[in-house]
Tab-separated table of C-alpha atoms in Angstrom:
chain	number	residue	atom	x	y	z
A	1	MET	CA	115.204	101.977	94.203
A	2	PHE	CA	115.894	104.283	91.341
A	3	LEU	CA	117.181	101.413	89.082
A	4	GLY	CA	114.130	99.300	89.768
A	5	THR	CA	111.791	102.193	88.954
A	6	PHE	CA	113.767	102.916	85.722
A	7	ILE	CA	113.512	99.303	84.693
A	8	ALA	CA	109.767	99.263	85.413
A	9	LEU	CA	109.083	102.377	83.487
A	10	PHE	CA	111.231	101.085	80.521
A	11	CYS	CA	109.300	97.786	80.425
A	12	ALA	CA	106.008	99.656	80.496
A	13	GLN	CA	107.175	101.921	77.643
A	14	VAL	CA	108.332	98.902	75.513
A	15	ARG	CA	105.005	97.144	76.181
A	16	ASP	CA	103.013	100.241	75.162
A	17	HIS	CA	105.109	100.678	72.070
A	18	ILE	CA	104.585	97.042	70.986
A	19	GLN	CA	100.841	97.324	71.588
A	20	ASN	CA	100.537	100.579	69.547
A	21	PHE	CA	102.803	99.358	66.767
A	22	TYR	CA	100.987	96.103	66.212
A	23	ARG	CA	97.558	97.686	67.031
A	24	LEU	CA	97.021	95.077	69.749
A	25	PRO	CA	94.148	95.250	72.226
A	26	THR	CA	94.975	96.584	75.567
A	27	ALA	CA	93.525	95.404	78.914
A	28	ASN	CA	91.437	98.592	79.151
A	29	VAL	CA	89.673	98.119	75.805
A	30	GLY	CA	86.058	96.980	76.338
A	31	MET	CA	86.241	97.350	80.148
A	32	PRO	CA	82.610	96.725	81.328
A	33	PHE	CA	82.904	99.355	84.065
A	34	PRO	CA	84.213	102.870	83.334
A	35	LEU	CA	84.806	103.150	87.117
A	36	ALA	CA	87.619	100.597	86.747
A	37	GLN	CA	89.536	102.959	84.432
A	38	VAL	CA	89.037	105.845	86.862
A	39	PHE	CA	90.309	103.637	89.640
A	40	ALA	CA	93.360	102.543	87.641
A	41	LYS	CA	94.241	106.186	86.999
A	42	PHE	CA	93.705	107.010	90.734
A	43	TYR	CA	96.013	104.145	91.621
A	44	LYS	CA	98.719	105.458	89.223
A	45	VAL	CA	98.467	108.938	90.707
A	46	ILE	CA	98.795	107.575	94.252
A	47	GLN	CA	101.861	105.623	93.282
A	48	ALA	CA	103.435	108.558	91.473
A	49	VAL	CA	102.845	110.957	94.469
A	50	PHE	CA	104.249	108.340	96.810
A	51	PHE	CA	107.315	107.746	94.627
A	52	GLY	CA	107.895	111.520	94.399
A	53	ILE	CA	107.710	111.899	98.164
A	54	CYS	CA	110.246	109.001	98.510
A	55	VAL	CA	112.657	110.567	96.070
A	56	LEU	CA	112.329	113.996	97.775
A	57	THR	CA	112.939	112.405	101.173
A	58	ASP	CA	116.057	110.532	99.866
A	59	LEU	CA	117.497	113.557	98.266
A	60	SER	CA	116.782	115.681	101.347
A	61	SER	CA	118.367	113.229	103.644
A	62	LEU	CA	121.431	113.085	101.429
A	63	LEU	CA	121.788	116.815	101.152
A	64	THR	CA	121.248	117.478	104.925
A	65	ARG	CA	123.364	114.749	106.281
A	66	GLY	CA	125.873	116.080	108.799
A	67	SER	CA	124.860	119.693	108.332
A	68	GLY	CA	123.862	120.207	111.923
A	69	ASN	CA	121.084	122.638	110.999
A	70	GLN	CA	118.175	122.112	113.325
A	71	GLU	CA	115.581	123.561	110.980
A	72	GLN	CA	116.667	121.265	108.155
A	73	GLU	CA	116.474	118.292	110.488
A	74	ARG	CA	113.026	119.305	111.586
A	75	GLN	CA	111.838	119.690	107.945
A	76	LEU	CA	113.357	116.274	107.142
A	77	ARG	CA	111.509	114.642	109.987
A	78	LYS	CA	108.221	116.151	108.662
A	79	LEU	CA	108.935	114.864	105.262
A	80	ILE	CA	109.750	111.362	106.609
A	81	SER	CA	106.442	111.465	108.548
A	82	LEU	CA	104.489	112.399	105.361
A	83	ARG	CA	106.312	109.582	103.497
A	84	ASP	CA	105.406	107.074	106.163
A	85	TRP	CA	101.764	108.312	106.378
A	86	THR	CA	101.368	108.108	102.626
A	87	LEU	CA	102.588	104.562	102.606
A	88	ALA	CA	100.472	103.421	105.521
A	89	VAL	CA	97.219	105.247	104.543
A	90	LEU	CA	97.302	105.325	100.732
A	91	ALA	CA	99.972	103.353	98.853
A	92	PHE	CA	100.042	100.067	100.770
A	93	PRO	CA	96.257	99.492	101.251
A	94	VAL	CA	95.418	100.535	97.699
A	95	GLY	CA	98.286	98.416	96.374
A	96	VAL	CA	97.163	95.328	98.261
A	97	PHE	CA	93.595	95.865	97.001
A	98	VAL	CA	94.776	96.241	93.345
A	99	VAL	CA	96.952	93.104	93.545
A	100	ALA	CA	94.038	91.033	95.132
A	101	VAL	CA	91.556	92.206	92.530
A	102	PHE	CA	93.980	91.681	89.670
A	103	TRP	CA	94.754	88.079	90.552
A	104	THR	CA	91.130	87.336	91.345
A	105	ILE	CA	90.039	88.533	87.960
A	106	TYR	CA	93.045	86.882	86.293
A	107	ALA	CA	92.061	83.545	87.853
A	108	TYR	CA	88.386	84.036	86.811
A	109	ASP	CA	88.927	85.173	83.211
A	110	ARG	CA	92.488	85.825	81.967
A	111	GLU	CA	91.213	87.473	78.761
A	112	MET	CA	89.791	90.399	80.815
A	113	ILE	CA	93.325	91.176	82.147
A	114	TYR	CA	95.804	90.073	79.583
A	115	PRO	CA	94.483	88.628	76.287
A	116	ARG	CA	96.274	85.542	74.940
A	117	LEU	CA	96.903	87.326	71.694
A	118	LEU	CA	99.465	89.444	73.428
A	119	ASP	CA	101.562	86.432	74.269
A	120	ASN	CA	102.658	86.217	70.655
A	121	PHE	CA	104.075	89.789	70.601
A	122	ILE	CA	105.106	90.571	74.187
A	123	PRO	CA	107.687	88.173	75.569
A	124	GLY	CA	107.145	86.623	78.912
A	125	TRP	CA	110.168	88.242	80.511
A	126	LEU	CA	108.944	91.672	79.519
A	127	ASN	CA	105.467	91.131	80.846
A	128	HIS	CA	106.831	89.623	84.083
A	129	GLY	CA	109.200	92.573	84.608
A	130	MET	CA	106.453	95.107	83.927
A	131	VAL	CA	103.835	93.426	86.121
A	132	SER	CA	106.228	92.632	88.961
A	133	ALA	CA	107.625	96.122	89.071
A	134	LEU	CA	104.483	98.086	88.749
A	135	ARG	CA	102.107	96.042	90.862
């Protein structure tokens, strides 16, 4: 899990560096609806919070394994419940919505999502890694 997240963040940073270095257009430039940018930021916040809860849960389970402390076990169960609730209520439904909207818009007009000009500068493997890991 940690390696996949590291790779996704690395690919996103490389993509952003290439776009900034060559002054290439981004997908957010000229968005017809400012609400779309707000939603994209909201989606990133949800994913970051969920990932933080997952990391905290994993670390807590590693640190409390075999300790026999009832209070720590109770707190760990609460944290696991919070993680499961966050996935079921926020992360998964919003993630499915974003993927469905992304591919619908991509099928309708690719230029709105990923301009063809970027194909000359960002290799296909980098784009695939970034999109697959972050979506």
